[in-house]
PDB file of C-alpha atoms in Angstrom:
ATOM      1  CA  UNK J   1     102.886  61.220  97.105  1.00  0.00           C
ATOM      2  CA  UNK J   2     105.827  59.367  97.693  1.00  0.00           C
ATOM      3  CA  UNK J   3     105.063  56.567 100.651  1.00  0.00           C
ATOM      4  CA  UNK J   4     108.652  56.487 102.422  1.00  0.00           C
ATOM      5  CA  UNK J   5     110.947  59.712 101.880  1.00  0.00           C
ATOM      6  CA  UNK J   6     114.279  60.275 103.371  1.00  0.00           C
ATOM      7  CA  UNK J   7     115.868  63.902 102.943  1.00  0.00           C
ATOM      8  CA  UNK J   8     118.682  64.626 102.056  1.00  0.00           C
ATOM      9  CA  UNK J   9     119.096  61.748  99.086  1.00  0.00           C
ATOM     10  CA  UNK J  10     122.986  62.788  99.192  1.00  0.00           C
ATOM     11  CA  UNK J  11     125.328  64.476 101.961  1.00  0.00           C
ATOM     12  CA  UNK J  12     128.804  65.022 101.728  1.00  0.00           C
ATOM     13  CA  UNK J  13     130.305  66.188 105.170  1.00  0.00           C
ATOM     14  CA  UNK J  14     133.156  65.980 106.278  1.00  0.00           C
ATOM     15  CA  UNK J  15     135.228  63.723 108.983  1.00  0.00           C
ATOM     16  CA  UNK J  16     134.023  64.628 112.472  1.00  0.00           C
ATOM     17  CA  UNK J  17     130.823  66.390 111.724  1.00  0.00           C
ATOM     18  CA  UNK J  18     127.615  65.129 112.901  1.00  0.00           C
ATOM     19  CA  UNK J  19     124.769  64.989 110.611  1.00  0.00           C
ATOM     20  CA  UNK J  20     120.930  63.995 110.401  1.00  0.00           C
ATOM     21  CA  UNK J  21     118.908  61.934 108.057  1.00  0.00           C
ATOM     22  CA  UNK J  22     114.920  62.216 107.965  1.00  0.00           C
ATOM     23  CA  UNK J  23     112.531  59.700 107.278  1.00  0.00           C
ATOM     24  CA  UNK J  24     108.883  59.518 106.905  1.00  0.00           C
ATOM     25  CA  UNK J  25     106.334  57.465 105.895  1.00  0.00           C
ATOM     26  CA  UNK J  26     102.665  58.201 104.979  1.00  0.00           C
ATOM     27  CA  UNK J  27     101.261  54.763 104.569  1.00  0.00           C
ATOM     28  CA  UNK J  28     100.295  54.322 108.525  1.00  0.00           C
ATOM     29  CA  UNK J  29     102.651  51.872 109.269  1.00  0.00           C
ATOM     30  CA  UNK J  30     103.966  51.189 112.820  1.00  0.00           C
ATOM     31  CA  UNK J  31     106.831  49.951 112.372  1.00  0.00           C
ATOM     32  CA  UNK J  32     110.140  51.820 110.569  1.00  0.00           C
ATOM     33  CA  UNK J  33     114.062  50.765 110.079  1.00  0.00           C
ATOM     34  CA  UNK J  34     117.076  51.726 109.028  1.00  0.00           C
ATOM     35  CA  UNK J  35     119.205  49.214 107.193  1.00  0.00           C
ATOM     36  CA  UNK J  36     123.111  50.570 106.043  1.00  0.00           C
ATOM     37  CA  UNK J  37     124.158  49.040 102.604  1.00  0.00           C
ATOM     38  CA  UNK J  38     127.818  48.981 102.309  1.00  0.00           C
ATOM     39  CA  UNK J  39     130.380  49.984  99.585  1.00  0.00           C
ATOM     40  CA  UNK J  40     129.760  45.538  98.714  1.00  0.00           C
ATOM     41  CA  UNK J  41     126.086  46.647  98.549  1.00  0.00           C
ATOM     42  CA  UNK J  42     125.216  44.083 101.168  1.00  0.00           C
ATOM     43  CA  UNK J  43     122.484  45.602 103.331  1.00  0.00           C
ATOM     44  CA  UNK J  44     122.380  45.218 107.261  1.00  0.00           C
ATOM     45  CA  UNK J  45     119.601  46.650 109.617  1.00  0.00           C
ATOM     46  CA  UNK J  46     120.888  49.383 112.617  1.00  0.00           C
ATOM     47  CA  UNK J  47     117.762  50.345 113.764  1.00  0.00           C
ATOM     48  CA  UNK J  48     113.893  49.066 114.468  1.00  0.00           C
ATOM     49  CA  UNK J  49     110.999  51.025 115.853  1.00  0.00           C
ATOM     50  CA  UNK J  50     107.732  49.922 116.526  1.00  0.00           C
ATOM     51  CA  UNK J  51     105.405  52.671 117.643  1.00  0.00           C
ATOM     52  CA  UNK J  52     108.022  55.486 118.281  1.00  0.00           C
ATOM     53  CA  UNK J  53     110.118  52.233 120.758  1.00  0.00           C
ATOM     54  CA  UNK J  54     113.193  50.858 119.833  1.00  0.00           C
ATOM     55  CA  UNK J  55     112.403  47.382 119.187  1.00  0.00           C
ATOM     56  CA  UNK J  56     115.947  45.960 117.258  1.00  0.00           C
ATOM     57  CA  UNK J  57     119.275  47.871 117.926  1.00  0.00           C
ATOM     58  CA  UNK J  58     122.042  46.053 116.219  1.00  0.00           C
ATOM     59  CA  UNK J  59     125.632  46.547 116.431  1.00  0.00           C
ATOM     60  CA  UNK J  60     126.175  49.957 115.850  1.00  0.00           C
ATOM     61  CA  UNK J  61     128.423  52.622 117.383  1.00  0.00           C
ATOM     62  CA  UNK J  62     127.206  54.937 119.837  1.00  0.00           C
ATOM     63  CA  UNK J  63     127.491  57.473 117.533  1.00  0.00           C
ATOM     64  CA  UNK J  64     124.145  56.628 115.790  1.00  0.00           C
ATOM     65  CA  UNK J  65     121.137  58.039 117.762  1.00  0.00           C
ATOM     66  CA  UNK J  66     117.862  57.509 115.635  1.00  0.00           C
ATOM     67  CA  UNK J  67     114.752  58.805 117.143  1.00  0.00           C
ATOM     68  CA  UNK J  68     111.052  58.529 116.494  1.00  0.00           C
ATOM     69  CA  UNK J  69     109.200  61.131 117.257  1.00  0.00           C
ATOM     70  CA  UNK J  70     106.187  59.738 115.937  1.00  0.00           C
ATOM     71  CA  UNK J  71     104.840  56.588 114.451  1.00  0.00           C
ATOM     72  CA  UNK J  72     105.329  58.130 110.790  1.00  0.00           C
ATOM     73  CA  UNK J  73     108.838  59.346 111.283  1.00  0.00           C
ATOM     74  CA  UNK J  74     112.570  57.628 112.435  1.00  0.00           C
ATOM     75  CA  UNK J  75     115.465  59.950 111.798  1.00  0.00           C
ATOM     76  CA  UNK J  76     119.055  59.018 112.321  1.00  0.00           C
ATOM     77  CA  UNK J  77     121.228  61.288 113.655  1.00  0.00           C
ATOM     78  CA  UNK J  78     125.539  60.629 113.496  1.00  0.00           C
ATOM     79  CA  UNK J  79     127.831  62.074 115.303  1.00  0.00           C
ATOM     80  CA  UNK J  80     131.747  62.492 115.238  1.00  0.00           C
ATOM     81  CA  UNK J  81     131.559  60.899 111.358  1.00  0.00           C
ATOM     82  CA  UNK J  82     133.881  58.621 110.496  1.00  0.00           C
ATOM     83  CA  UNK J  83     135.414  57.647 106.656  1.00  0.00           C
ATOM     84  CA  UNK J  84     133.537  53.769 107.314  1.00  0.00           C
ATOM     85  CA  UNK J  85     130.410  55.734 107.454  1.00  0.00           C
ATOM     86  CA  UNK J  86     130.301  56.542 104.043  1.00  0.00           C
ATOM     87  CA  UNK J  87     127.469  54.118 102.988  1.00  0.00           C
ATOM     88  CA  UNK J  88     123.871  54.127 101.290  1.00  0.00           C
ATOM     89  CA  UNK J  89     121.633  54.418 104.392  1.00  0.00           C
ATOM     90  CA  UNK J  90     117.613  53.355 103.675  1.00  0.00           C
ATOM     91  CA  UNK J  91     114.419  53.757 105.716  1.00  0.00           C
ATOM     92  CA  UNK J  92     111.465  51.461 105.443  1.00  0.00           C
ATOM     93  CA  UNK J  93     108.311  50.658 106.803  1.00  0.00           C
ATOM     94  CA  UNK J  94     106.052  47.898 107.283  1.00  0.00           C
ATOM     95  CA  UNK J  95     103.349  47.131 109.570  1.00  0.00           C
ATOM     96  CA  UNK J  96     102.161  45.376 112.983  1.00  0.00           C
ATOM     97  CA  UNK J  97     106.201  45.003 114.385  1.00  0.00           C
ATOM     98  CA  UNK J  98     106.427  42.033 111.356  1.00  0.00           C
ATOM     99  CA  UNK J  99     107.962  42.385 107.505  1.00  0.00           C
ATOM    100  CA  UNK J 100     105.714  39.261 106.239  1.00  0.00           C
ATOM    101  CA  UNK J 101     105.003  41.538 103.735  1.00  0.00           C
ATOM    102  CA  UNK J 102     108.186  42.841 102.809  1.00  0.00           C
ATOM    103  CA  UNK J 103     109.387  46.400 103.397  1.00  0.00           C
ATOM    104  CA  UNK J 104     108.338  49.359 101.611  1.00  0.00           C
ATOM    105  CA  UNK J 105     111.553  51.454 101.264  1.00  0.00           C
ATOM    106  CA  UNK J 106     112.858  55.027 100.833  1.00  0.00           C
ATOM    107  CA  UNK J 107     115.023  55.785  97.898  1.00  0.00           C
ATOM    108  CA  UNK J 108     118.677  55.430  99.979  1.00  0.00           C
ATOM    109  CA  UNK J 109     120.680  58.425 101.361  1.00  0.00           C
ATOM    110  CA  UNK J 110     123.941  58.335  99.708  1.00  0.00           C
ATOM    111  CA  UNK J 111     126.333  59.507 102.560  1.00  0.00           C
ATOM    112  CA  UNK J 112     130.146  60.187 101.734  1.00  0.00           C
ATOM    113  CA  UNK J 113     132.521  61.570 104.198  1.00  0.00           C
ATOM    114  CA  UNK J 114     135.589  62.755 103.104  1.00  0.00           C
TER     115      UNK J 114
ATOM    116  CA  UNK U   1     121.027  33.306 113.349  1.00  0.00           C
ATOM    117  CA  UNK U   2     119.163  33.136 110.362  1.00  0.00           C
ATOM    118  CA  UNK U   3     121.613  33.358 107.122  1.00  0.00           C
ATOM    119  CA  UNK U   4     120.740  33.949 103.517  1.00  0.00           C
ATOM    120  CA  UNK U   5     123.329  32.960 100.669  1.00  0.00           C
ATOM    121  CA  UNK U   6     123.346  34.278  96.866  1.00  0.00           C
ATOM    122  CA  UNK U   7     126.323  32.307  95.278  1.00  0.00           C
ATOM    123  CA  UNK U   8     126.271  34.219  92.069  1.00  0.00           C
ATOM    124  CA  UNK U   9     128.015  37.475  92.164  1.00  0.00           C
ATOM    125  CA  UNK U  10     127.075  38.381  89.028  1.00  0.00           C
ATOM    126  CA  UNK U  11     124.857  36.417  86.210  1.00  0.00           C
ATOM    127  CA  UNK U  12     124.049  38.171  82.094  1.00  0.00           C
ATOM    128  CA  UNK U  13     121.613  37.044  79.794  1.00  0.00           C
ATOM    129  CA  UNK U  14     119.953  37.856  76.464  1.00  0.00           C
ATOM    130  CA  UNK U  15     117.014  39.703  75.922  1.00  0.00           C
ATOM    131  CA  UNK U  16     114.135  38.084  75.299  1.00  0.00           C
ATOM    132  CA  UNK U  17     116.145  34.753  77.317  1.00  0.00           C
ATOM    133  CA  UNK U  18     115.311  32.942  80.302  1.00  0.00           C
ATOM    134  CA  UNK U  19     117.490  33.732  83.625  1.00  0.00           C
ATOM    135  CA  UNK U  20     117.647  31.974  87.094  1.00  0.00           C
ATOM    136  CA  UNK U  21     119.154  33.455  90.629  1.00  0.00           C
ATOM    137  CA  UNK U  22     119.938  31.131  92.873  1.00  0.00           C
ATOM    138  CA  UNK U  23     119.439  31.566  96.337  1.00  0.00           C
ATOM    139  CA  UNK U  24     119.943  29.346  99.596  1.00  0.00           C
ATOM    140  CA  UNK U  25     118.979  29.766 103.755  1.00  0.00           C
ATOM    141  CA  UNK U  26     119.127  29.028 106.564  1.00  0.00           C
ATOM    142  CA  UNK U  27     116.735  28.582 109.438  1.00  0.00           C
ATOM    143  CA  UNK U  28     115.104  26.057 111.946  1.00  0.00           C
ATOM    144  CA  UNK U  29     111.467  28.286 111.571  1.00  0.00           C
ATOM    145  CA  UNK U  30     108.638  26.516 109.983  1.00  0.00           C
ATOM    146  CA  UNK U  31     106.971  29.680 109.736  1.00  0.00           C
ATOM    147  CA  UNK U  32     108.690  32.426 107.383  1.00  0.00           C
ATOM    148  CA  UNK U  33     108.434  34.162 104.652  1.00  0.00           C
ATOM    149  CA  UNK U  34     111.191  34.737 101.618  1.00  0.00           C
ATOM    150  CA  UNK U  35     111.250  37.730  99.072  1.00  0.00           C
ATOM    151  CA  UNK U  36     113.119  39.004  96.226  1.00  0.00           C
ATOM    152  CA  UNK U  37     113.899  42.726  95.950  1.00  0.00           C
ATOM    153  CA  UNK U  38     115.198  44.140  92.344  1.00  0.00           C
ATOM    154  CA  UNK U  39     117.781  47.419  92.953  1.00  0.00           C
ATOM    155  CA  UNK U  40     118.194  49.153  89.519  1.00  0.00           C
ATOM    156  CA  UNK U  41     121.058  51.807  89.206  1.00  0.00           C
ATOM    157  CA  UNK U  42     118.651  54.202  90.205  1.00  0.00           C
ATOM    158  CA  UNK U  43     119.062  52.419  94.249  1.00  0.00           C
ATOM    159  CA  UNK U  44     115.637  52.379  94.850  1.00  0.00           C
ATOM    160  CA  UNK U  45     114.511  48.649  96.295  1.00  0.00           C
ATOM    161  CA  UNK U  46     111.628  47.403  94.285  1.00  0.00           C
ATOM    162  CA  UNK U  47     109.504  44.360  95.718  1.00  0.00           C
ATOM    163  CA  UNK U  48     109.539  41.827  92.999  1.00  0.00           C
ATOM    164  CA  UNK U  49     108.010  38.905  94.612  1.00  0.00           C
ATOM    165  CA  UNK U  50     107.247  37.193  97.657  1.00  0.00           C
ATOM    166  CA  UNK U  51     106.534  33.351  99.106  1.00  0.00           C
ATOM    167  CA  UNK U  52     105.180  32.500 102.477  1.00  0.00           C
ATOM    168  CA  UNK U  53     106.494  28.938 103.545  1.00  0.00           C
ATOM    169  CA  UNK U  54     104.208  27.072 104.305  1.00  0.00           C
ATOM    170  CA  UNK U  55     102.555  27.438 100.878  1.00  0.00           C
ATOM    171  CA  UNK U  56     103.391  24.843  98.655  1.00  0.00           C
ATOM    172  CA  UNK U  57     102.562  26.148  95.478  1.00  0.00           C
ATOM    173  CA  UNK U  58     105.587  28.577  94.298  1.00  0.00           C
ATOM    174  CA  UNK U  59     104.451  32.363  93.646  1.00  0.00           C
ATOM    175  CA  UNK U  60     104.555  33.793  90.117  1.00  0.00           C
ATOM    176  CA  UNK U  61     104.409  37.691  89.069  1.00  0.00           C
ATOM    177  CA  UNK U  62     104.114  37.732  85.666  1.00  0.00           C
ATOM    178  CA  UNK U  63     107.485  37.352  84.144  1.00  0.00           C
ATOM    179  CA  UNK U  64     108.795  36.537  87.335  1.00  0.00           C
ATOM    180  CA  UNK U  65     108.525  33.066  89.300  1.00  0.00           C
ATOM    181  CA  UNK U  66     109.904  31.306  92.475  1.00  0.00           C
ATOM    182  CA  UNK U  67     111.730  27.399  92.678  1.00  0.00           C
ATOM    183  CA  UNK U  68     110.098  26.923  96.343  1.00  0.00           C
ATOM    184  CA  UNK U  69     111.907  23.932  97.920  1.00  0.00           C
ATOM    185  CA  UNK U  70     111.529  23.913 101.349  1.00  0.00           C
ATOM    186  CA  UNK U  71     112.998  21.046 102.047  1.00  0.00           C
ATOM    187  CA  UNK U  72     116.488  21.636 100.571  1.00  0.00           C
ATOM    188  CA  UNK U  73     116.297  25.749 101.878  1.00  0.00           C
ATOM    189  CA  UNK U  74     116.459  26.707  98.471  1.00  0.00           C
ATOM    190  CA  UNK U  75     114.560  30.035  96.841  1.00  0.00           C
ATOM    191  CA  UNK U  76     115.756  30.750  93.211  1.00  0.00           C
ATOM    192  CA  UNK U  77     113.897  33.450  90.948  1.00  0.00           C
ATOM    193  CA  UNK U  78     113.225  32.534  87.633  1.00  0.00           C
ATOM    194  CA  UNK U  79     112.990  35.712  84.778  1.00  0.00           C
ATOM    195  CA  UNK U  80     111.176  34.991  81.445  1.00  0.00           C
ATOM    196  CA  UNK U  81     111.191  36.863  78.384  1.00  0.00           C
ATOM    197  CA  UNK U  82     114.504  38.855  80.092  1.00  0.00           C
ATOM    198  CA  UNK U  83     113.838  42.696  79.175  1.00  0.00           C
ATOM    199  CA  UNK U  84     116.482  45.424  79.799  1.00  0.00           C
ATOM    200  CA  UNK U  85     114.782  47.046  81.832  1.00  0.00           C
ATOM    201  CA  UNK U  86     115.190  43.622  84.312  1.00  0.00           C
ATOM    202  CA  UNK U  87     119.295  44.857  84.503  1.00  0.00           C
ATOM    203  CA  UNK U  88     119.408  45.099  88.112  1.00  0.00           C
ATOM    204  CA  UNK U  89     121.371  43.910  91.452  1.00  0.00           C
ATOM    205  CA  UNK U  90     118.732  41.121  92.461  1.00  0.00           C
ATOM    206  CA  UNK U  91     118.502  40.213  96.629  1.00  0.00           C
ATOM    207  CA  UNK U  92     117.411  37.231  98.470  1.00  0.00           C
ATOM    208  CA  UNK U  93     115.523  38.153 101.930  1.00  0.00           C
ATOM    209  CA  UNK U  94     114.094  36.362 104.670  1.00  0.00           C
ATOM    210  CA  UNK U  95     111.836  36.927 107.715  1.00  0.00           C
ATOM    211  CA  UNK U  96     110.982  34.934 110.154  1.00  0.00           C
ATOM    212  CA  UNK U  97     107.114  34.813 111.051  1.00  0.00           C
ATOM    213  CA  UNK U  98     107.434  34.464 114.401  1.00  0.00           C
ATOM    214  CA  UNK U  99     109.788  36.534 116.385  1.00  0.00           C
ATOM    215  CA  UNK U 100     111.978  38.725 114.053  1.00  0.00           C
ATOM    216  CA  UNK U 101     110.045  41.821 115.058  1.00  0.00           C
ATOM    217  CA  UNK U 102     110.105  42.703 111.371  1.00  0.00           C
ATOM    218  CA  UNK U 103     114.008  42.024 110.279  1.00  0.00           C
ATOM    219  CA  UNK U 104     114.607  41.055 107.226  1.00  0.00           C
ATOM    220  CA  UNK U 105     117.730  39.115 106.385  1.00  0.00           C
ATOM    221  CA  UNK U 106     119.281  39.563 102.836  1.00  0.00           C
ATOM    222  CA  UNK U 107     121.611  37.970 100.863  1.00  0.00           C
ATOM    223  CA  UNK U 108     125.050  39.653  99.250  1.00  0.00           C
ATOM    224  CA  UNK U 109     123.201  40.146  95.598  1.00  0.00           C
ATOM    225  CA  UNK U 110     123.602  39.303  92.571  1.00  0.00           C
ATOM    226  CA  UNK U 111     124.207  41.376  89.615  1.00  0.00           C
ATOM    227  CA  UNK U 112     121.918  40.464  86.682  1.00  0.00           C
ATOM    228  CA  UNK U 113     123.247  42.196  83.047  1.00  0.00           C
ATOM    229  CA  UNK U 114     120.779  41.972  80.318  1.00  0.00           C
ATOM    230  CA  UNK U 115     122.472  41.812  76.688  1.00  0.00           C
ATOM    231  CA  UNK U 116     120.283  43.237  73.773  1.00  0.00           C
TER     232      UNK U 116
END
């Protein structure tokens, strides 16, 4: 069983669509993210949830809306996509609200929008 | 803000050779923890090996050990008996212990080539 998933692993859509990206997580962590790594590869976090509440909300446009509907899933919805969204977007996990551990990722959502 | 610095872009080595990744941050925590995360072509982040700070003695995963120096902010990851399957993009990360609620700050990467 794979411990973090995210669905779809690559989307192509074009400029202006919205789109969604699912994440879950069967190790019974609390606490999920969503970190964007760029076309540099350097990787920045968007989102934090800690028990279905947002807990860290970066800089990010409007347009991204995750929600938790549950402790064991954050998706990440975009609307109105723009070319700079093209990115690898990854989910991860850890637990108790604190990475002291380290994250355990998903395997990346390559998105491209043309 | 916390900030975490690779300065090698890219670094190559033979097989079978000894490699080191430098990496540098910055904090005024005392409590914290640092980690290196391997990214093969394949994308997925792997979890090579982790150091809390305010353990002295440097952490070692088999092949793979940590330069620890607190003092000077500095967290390299040493590779011995480099294998190709180590060819990856290698980051730096840091957490704070206290009140990050869970970020973790990473470096830009480095790109580690393996020559057979």
């Amino acid at each position: 069983d794979t411990a973090v998933s995210q669905t779809p692993k690559y989307l192509v859509t074009q400029m202006g669509n919205d789109k969604s990206i699912k994440c879950e997580q069967n190790l019974g962590h609390d606490t999920m993210y969503w970190y964007k790594q760029d076309s540099k590869k350097f990787l920045k976090i968007m989102f934090s949830y800690n028990n279905k509440e947002l807990i860290i909300n970066e800089t990010v446009p409007n347009r991204f809306s995750p929600k938790s509907p549950d402790k064991a899933h954050l998706n990440l919805h975009i609307n109105s996509l723009e070319l700079g969204d093209s990115a690898v977007y990854f989910c991860a996990s850890s637990q108790g609200g604190r990475a002291n551990y380290g994250y355990t990722f998903g395997s990346g959502t390559r998105l491209t929008v043309v | 803000a916390q900030t975490v610095t690779q300065s090698q872009p890219e670094m190559s080595v033979q097989e079978a050779e000894t490699v080191t990744l430098s990496c540098t941050y910055d904090t005024s925590e005392s409590d914290y923890y640092l980690f290196w995360y391997k990214q093969p072509p394949s994308r997925q982040m792997i979890l090579v090996i982790r150091q809390e700070a305010y353990k002295q003695q440097n952490a070692t995963e088999n092949r793979f050990s940590v330069n620890f120096q607190k003092a000077a902010k500095s967290f390299s990851l040493k590779i011995s008996d480099s294998q190709l399957g180590d060819a990856a993009m290698y980051f730096c990360a840091y957490t704070s212990g206290g009140t990050s609620y869970g970020k973790l700050t990473f470096g830009q990467g480095t790109i580690l080539t393996v020559h057979p």
